[in-house]
mmCIF file of C-alpha atoms in Angstrom:
data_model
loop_
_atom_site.group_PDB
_atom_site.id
_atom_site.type_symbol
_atom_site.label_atom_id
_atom_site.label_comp_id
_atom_site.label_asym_id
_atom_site.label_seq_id
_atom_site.Cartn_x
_atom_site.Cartn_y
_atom_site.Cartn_z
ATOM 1 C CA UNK O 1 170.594 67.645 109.028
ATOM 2 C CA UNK O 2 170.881 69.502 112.306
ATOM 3 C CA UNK O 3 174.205 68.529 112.907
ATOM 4 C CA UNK O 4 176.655 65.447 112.596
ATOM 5 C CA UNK O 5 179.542 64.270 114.955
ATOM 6 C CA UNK O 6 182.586 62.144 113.506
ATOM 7 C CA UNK O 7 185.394 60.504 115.565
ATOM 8 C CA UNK O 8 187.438 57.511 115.583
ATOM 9 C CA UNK O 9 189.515 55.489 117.541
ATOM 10 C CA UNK O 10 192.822 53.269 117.508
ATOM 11 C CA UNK O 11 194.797 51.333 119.736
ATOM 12 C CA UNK O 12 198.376 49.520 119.730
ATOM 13 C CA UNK O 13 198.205 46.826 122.863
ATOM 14 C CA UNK O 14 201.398 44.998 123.609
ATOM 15 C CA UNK O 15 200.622 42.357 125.888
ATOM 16 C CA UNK O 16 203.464 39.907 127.656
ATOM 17 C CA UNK O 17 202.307 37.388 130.090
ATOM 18 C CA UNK O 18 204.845 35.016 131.966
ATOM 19 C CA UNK O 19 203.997 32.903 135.428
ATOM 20 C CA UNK O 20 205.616 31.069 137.885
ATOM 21 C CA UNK O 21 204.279 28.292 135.624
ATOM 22 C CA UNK O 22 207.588 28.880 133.026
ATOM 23 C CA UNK O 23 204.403 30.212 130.583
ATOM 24 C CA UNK O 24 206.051 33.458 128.634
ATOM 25 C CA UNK O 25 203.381 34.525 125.671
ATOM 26 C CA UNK O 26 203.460 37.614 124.333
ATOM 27 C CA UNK O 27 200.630 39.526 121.808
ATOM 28 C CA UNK O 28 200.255 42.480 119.502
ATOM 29 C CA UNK O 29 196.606 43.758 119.389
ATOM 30 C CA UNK O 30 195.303 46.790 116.879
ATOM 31 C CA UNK O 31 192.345 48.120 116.823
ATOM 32 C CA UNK O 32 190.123 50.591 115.320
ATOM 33 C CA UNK O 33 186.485 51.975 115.513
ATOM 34 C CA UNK O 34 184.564 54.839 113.875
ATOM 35 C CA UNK O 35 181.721 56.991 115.481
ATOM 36 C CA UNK O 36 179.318 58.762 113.490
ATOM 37 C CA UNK O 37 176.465 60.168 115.107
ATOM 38 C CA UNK O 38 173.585 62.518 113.550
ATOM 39 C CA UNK O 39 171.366 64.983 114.522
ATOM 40 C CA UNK O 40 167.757 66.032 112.669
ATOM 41 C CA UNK O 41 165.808 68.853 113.708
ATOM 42 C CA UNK O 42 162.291 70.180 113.297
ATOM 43 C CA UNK O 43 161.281 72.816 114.900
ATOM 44 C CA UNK O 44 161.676 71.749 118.579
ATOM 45 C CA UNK O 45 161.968 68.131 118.089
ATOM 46 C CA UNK O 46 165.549 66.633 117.392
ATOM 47 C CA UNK O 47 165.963 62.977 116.972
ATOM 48 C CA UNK O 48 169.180 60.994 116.700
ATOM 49 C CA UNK O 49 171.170 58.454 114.583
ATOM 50 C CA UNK O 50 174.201 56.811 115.294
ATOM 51 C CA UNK O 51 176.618 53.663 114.059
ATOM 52 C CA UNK O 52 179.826 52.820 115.098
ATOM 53 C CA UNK O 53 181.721 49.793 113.424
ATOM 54 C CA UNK O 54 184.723 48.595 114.406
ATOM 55 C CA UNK O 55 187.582 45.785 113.960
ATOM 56 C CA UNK O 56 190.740 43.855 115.009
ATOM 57 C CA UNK O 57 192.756 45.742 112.484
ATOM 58 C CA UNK O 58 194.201 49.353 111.458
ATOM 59 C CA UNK O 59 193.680 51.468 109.115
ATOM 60 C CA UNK O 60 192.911 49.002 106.282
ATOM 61 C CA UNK O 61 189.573 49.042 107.966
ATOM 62 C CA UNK O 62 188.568 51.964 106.782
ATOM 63 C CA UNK O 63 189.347 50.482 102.908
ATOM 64 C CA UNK O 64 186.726 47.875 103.463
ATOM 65 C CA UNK O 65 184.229 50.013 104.794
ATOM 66 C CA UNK O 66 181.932 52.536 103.000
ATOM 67 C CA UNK O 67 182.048 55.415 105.073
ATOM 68 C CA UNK O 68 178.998 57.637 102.742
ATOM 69 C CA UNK O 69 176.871 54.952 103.375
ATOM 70 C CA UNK O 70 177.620 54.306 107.274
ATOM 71 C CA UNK O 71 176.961 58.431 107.486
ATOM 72 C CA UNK O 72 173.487 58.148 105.320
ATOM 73 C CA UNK O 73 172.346 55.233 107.349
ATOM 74 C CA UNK O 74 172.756 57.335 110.910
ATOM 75 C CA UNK O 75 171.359 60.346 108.568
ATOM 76 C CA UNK O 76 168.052 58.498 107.551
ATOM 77 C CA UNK O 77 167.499 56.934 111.216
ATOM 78 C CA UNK O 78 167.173 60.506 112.930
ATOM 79 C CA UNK O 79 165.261 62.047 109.719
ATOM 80 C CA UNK O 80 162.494 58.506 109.686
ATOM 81 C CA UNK O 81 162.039 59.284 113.833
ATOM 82 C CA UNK O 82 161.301 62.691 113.134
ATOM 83 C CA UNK O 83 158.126 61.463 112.064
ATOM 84 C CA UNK O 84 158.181 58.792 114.821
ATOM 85 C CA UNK O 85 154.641 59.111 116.892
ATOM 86 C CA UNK O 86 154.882 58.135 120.859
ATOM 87 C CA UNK O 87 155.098 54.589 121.456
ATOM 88 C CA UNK O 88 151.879 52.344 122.698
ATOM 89 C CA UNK O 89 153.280 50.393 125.790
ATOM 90 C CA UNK O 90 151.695 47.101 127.285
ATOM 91 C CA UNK O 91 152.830 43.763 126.773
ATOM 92 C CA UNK O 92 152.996 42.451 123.127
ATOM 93 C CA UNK O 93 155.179 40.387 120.411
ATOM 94 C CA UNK O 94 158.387 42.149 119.428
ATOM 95 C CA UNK O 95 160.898 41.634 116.388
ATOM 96 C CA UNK O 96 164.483 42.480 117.149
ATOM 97 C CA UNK O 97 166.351 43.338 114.290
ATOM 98 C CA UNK O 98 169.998 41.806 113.469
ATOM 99 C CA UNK O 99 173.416 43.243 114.449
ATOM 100 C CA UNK O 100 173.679 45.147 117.863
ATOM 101 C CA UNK O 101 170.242 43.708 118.806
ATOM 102 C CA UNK O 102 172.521 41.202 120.646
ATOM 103 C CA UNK O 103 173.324 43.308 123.344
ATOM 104 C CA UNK O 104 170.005 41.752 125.468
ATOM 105 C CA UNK O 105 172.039 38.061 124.806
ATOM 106 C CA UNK O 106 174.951 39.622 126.104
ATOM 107 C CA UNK O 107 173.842 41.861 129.089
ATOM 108 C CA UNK O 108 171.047 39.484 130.181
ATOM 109 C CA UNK O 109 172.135 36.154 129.620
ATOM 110 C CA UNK O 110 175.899 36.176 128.518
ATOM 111 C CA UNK O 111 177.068 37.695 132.228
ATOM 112 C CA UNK O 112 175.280 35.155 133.806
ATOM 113 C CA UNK O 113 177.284 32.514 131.664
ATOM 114 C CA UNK O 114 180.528 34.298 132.966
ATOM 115 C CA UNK O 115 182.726 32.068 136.068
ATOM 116 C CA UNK O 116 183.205 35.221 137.324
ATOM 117 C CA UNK O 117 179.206 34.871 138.740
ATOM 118 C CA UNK O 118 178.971 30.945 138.072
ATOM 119 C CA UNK O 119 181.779 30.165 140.752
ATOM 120 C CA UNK O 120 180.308 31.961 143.520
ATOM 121 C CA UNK O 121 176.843 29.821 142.705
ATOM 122 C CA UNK O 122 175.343 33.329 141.453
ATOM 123 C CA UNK O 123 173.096 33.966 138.281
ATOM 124 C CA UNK O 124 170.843 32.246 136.854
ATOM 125 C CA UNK O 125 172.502 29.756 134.806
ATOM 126 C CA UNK O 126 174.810 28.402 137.793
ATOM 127 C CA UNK O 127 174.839 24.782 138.217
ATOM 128 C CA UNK O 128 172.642 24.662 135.234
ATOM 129 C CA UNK O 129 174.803 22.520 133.067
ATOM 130 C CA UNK O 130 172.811 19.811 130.567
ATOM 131 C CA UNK O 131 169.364 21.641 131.088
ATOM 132 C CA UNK O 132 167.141 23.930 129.331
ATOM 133 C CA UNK O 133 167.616 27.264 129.946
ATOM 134 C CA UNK O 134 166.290 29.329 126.567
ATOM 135 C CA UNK O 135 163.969 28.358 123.535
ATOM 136 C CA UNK O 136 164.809 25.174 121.829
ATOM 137 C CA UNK O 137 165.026 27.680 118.827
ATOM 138 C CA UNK O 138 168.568 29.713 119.914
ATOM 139 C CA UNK O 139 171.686 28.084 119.662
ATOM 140 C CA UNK O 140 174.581 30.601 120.733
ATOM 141 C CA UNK O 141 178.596 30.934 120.926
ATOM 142 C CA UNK O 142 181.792 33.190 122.419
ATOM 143 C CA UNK O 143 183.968 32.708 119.536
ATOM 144 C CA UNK O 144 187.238 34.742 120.539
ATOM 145 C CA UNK O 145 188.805 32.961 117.313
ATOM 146 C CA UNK O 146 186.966 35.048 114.539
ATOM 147 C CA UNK O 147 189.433 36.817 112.226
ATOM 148 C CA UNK O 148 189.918 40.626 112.469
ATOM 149 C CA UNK O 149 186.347 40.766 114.850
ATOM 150 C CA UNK O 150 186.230 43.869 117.116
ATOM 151 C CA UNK O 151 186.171 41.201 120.277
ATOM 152 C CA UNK O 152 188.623 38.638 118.981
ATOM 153 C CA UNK O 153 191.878 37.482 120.953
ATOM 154 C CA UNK O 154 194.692 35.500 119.805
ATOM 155 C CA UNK O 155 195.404 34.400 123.313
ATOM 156 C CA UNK O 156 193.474 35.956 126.553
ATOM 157 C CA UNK O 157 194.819 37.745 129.320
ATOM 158 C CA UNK O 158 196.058 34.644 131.599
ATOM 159 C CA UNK O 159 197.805 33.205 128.016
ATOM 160 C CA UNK O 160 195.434 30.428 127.043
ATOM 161 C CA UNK O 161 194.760 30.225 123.567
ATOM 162 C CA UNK O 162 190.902 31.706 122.569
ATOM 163 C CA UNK O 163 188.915 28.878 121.028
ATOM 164 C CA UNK O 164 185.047 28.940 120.410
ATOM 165 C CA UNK O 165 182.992 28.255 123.439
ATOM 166 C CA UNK O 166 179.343 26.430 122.686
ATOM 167 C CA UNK O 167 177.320 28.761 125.352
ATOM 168 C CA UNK O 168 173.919 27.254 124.247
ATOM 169 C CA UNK O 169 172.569 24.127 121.959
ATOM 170 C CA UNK O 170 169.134 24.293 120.821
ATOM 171 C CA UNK O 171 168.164 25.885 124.011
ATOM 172 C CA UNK O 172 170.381 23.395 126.276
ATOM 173 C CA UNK O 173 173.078 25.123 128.387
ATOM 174 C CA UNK O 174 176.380 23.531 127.323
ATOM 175 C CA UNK O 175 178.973 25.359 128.482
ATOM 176 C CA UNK O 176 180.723 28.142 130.694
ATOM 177 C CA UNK O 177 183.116 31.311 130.306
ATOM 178 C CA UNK O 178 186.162 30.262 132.167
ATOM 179 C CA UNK O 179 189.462 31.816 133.356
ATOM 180 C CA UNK O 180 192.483 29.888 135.434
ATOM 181 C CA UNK O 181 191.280 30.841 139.374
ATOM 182 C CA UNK O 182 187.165 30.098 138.576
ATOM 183 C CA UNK O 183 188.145 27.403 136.919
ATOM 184 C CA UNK O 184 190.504 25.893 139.690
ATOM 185 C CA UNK O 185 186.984 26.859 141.448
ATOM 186 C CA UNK O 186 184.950 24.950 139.612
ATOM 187 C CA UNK O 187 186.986 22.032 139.108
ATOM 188 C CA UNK O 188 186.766 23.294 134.903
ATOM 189 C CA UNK O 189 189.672 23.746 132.349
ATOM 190 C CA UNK O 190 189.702 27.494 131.250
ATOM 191 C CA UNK O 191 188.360 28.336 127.767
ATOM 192 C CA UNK O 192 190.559 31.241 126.950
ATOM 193 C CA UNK O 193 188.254 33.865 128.588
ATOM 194 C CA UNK O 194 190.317 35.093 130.623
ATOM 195 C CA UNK O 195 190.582 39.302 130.097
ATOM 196 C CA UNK O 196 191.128 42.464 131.417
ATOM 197 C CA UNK O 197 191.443 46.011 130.043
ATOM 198 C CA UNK O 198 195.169 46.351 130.914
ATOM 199 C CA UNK O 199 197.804 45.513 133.584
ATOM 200 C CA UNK O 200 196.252 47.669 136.030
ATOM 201 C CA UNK O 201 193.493 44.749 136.526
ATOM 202 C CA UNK O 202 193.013 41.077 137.743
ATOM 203 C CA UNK O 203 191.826 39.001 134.632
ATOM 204 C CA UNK O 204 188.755 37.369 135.137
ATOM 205 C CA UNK O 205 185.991 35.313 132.712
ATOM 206 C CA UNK O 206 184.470 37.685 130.014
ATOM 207 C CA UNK O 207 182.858 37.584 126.889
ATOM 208 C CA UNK O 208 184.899 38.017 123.264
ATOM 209 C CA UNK O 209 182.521 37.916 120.241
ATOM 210 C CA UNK O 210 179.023 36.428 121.591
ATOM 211 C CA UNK O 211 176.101 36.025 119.604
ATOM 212 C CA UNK O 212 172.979 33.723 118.926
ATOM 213 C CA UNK O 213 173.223 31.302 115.875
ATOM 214 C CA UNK O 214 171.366 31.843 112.761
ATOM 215 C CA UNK O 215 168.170 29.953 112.113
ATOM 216 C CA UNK O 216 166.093 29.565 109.152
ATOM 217 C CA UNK O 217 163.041 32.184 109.531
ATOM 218 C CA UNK O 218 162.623 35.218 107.583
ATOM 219 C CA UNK O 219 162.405 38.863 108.662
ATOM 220 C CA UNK O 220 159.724 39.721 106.165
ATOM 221 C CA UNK O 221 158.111 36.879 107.849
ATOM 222 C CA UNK O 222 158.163 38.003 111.763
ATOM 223 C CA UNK O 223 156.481 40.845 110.377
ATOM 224 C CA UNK O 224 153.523 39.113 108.542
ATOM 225 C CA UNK O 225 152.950 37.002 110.856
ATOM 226 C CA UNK O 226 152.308 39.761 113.680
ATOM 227 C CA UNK O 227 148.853 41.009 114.363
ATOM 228 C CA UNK O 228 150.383 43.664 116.454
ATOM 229 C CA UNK O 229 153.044 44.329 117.723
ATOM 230 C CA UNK O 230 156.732 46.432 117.912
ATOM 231 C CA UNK O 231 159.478 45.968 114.959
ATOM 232 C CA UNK O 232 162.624 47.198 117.086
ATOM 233 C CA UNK O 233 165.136 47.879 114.332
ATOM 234 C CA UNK O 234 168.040 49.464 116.117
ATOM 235 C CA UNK O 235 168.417 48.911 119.855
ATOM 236 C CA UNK O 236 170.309 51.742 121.934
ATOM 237 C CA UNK O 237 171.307 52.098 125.309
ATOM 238 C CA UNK O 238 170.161 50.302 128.586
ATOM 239 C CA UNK O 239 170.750 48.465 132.249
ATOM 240 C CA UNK O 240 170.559 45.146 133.672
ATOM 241 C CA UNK O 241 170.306 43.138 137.092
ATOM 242 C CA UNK O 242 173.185 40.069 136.210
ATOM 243 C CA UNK O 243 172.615 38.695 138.908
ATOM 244 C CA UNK O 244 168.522 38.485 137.935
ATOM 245 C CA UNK O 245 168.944 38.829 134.272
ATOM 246 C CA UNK O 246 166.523 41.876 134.887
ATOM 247 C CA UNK O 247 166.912 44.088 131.778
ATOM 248 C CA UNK O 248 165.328 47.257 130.332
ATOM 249 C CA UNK O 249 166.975 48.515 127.266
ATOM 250 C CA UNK O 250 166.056 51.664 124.779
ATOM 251 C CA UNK O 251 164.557 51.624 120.903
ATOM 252 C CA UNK O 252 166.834 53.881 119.112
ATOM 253 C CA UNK O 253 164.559 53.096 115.415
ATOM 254 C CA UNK O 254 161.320 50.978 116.224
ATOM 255 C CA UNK O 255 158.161 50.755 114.285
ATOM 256 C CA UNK O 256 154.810 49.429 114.788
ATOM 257 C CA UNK O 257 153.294 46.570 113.127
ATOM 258 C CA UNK O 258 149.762 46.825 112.642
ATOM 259 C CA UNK O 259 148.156 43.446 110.560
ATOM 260 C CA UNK O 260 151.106 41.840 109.370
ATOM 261 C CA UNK O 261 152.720 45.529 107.912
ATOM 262 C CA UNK O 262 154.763 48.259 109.556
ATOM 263 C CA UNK O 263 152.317 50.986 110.179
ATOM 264 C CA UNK O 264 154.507 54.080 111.717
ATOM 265 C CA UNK O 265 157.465 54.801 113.190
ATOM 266 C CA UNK O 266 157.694 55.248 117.027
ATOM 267 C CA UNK O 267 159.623 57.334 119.466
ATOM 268 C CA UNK O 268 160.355 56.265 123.737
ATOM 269 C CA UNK O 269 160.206 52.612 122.842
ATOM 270 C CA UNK O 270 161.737 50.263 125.540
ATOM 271 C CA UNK O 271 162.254 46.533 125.959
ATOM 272 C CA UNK O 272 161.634 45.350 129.391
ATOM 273 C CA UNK O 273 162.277 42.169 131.041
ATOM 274 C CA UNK O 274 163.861 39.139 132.091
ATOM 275 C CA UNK O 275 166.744 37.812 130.075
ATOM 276 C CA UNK O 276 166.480 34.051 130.624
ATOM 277 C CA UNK O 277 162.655 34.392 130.308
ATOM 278 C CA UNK O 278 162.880 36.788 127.063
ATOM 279 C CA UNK O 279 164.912 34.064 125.582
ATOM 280 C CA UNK O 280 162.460 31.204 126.317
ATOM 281 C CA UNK O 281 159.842 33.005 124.545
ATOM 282 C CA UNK O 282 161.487 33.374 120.901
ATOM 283 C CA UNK O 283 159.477 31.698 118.908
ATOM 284 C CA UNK O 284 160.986 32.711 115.180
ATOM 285 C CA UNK O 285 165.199 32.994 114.596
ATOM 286 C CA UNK O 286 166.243 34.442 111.581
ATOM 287 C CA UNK O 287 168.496 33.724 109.078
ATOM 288 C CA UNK O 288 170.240 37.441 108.436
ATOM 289 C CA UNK O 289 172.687 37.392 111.227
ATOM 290 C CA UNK O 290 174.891 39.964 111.576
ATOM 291 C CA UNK O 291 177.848 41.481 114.079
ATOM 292 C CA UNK O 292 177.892 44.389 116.719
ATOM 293 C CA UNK O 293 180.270 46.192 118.294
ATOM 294 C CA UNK O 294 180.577 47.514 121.945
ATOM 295 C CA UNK O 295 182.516 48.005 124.842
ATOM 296 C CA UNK O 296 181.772 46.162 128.136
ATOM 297 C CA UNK O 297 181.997 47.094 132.018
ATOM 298 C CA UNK O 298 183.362 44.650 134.391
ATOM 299 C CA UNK O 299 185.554 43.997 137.356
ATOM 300 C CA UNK O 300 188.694 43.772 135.366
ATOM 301 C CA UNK O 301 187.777 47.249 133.450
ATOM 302 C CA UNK O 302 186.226 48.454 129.836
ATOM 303 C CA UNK O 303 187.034 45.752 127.159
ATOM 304 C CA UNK O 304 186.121 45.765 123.421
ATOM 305 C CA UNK O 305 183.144 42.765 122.768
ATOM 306 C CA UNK O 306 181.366 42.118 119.640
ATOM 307 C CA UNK O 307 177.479 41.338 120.378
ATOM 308 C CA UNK O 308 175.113 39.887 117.513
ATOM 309 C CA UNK O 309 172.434 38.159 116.445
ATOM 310 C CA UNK O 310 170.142 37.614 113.250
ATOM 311 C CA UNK O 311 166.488 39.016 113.789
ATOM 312 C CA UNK O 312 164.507 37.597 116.732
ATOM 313 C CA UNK O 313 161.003 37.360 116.940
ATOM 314 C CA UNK O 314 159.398 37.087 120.699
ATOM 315 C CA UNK O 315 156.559 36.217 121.192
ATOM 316 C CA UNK O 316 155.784 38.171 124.128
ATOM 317 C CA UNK O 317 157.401 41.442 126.058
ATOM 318 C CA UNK O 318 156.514 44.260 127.601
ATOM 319 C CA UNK O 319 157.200 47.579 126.010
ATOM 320 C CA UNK O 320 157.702 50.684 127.783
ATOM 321 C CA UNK O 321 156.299 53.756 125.766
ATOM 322 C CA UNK O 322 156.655 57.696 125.998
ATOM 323 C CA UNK O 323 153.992 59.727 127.202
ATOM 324 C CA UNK O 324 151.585 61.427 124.665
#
């Protein structure tokens, strides 16, 4: 190993809210995160891994985490894309691995879902109430409610209680991300969505902990069942239109599949497309869902959100590759 990075974070929020209303609620937030990033080398060609966990809670965290394996598993991602080869691009199926693989839900489709953009008549999911707007396959949620999550609240920044908000039903839009002013907007009660990074901000609608729904496919079974195609394991960085849903987001660990197996690792992979359209063509949900952690960029400043999602099969996307 060429070199590894370690770090962590904490944070003690008091938080007191009172309006003309008579409405005093006060809150006590902790939170912690750890950063562990590492670099392999080969003669000129370095190639990174990186994981960073993180919780409602202090330093009992770290007691129900196991930090060796955390730093082997960013260890063995930059040693495996050592050997990656250059990445084929073109359209083709692609398998999205569990856990932070949510961040395309979340950038591309959970902004959209936000009153912040729904109460000006922007995005693509305004006025879309009671229609389809994804594959029949994904059900998803913002559950602020989830005990000791990275993204949870006990109330949100305007003092309504969090609650779980049903986003998505079996592909049928069901629901909004509301805060007190969109809400007056939009004639809607607020759903506890209501946040903002500290006083220094305006609270608006964002997301909490928001992630697509198990279903009952396999992993080992996207695979199989793809000719060809791209197995994107870890998904890294990227951008998005949220007003479009236009997103194009980086392969930090992606493989090929070649005849139902994974063939080779691959290095420059990227994931480009349209959010709401991406959605509507996963055709396999699988049943190994797991959490994310991030933090995310709005009006009202950096918050913490947890993304996630079990693994997703698509049946079509185009992938950007590296040059040879």
């Amino acid at each position: 190993m060429h070199q590894v990075k370690a770090g962590y974070f904490d944070e003690s929020q008091k938080v007191l809210i009172a309006n003309s209303e008579g409405l005093w609620a006060e809150d006590s937030r902790v939170r912690t995160r750890l950063f562990i990033e590492a670099i392999a080398m080969e003669d000129t060609e370095k190639q990174r891994g990186y994981v960073a966990p993180g919780a409602q809670k202090g330093f009992e965290f770290y007691n129900e985490v196991d930090l060796r394996e955390l730093a082997e598993s960013a260890a063995d991602t930059a040693v495996r894309m050592l050997e990656a080869r250059p990445c084929p691009g073109g359209k083709m199926p692609v398998v999205i691995d569990n856990g932070f693989g949510g961040v395309i839900f979340h950038e591309a489709c959970g902004h959209g879902m936000e009153a912040t953009a729904v109460a000006k008549g922007k995005g693509p999911y305004a006025g879309k109430l009671g229609q389809q707007v994804v594959s029949t396959k994904i059900s998803a949620v913002d559950d602020g409610t989830v005990t000791g999550a990275w993204g949870s609240l006990h109330i949100d920044d305007e003092g309504t209680h969090s609650r779980r908000n049903v986003l998505i039903e079996n592909g049928i839009l069901k629901g909004y991300l509301i805060d007190k002013l969109n809400g007056r907007r939009m004639n809607m009660s607020p759903t506890g969505s209501a946040r903002r990074q500290s006083y220094r901000y305006a609270p608006t609608s964002r997301m909490t902990n928001t992630y697509i729904l198990p279903g009952k496919d396999k992993l080992e079974e996207m695979i199989s069942g793809t000719e060809y195609g791209l197995y994107a394991k870890t998904m890294g960085g990227g951008s998005v239109n949220t007003t479009t849903g236009d997103f194009n987001f980086a392969v930090l660990e992606g493989y090929m599949i070649e005849k139902g197996k994974l063939a080779y690792p691959v290095k420059g992979a990227t994931l480009i497309g349209n959010g709401r359209q991406t959605m509507y063509d996963v055709d396999m949900v699988g049943d190994n869902f797991a959490p994310g952690q991030g933090m995310c960029g709005s009006i009202s400043g950096s918050i913490p959100v947890n993304v996630g999602q079990p693994a997703l099969r698509v049946a079509q996307l185009t992938v950007g590759g590296s040059k040879q």
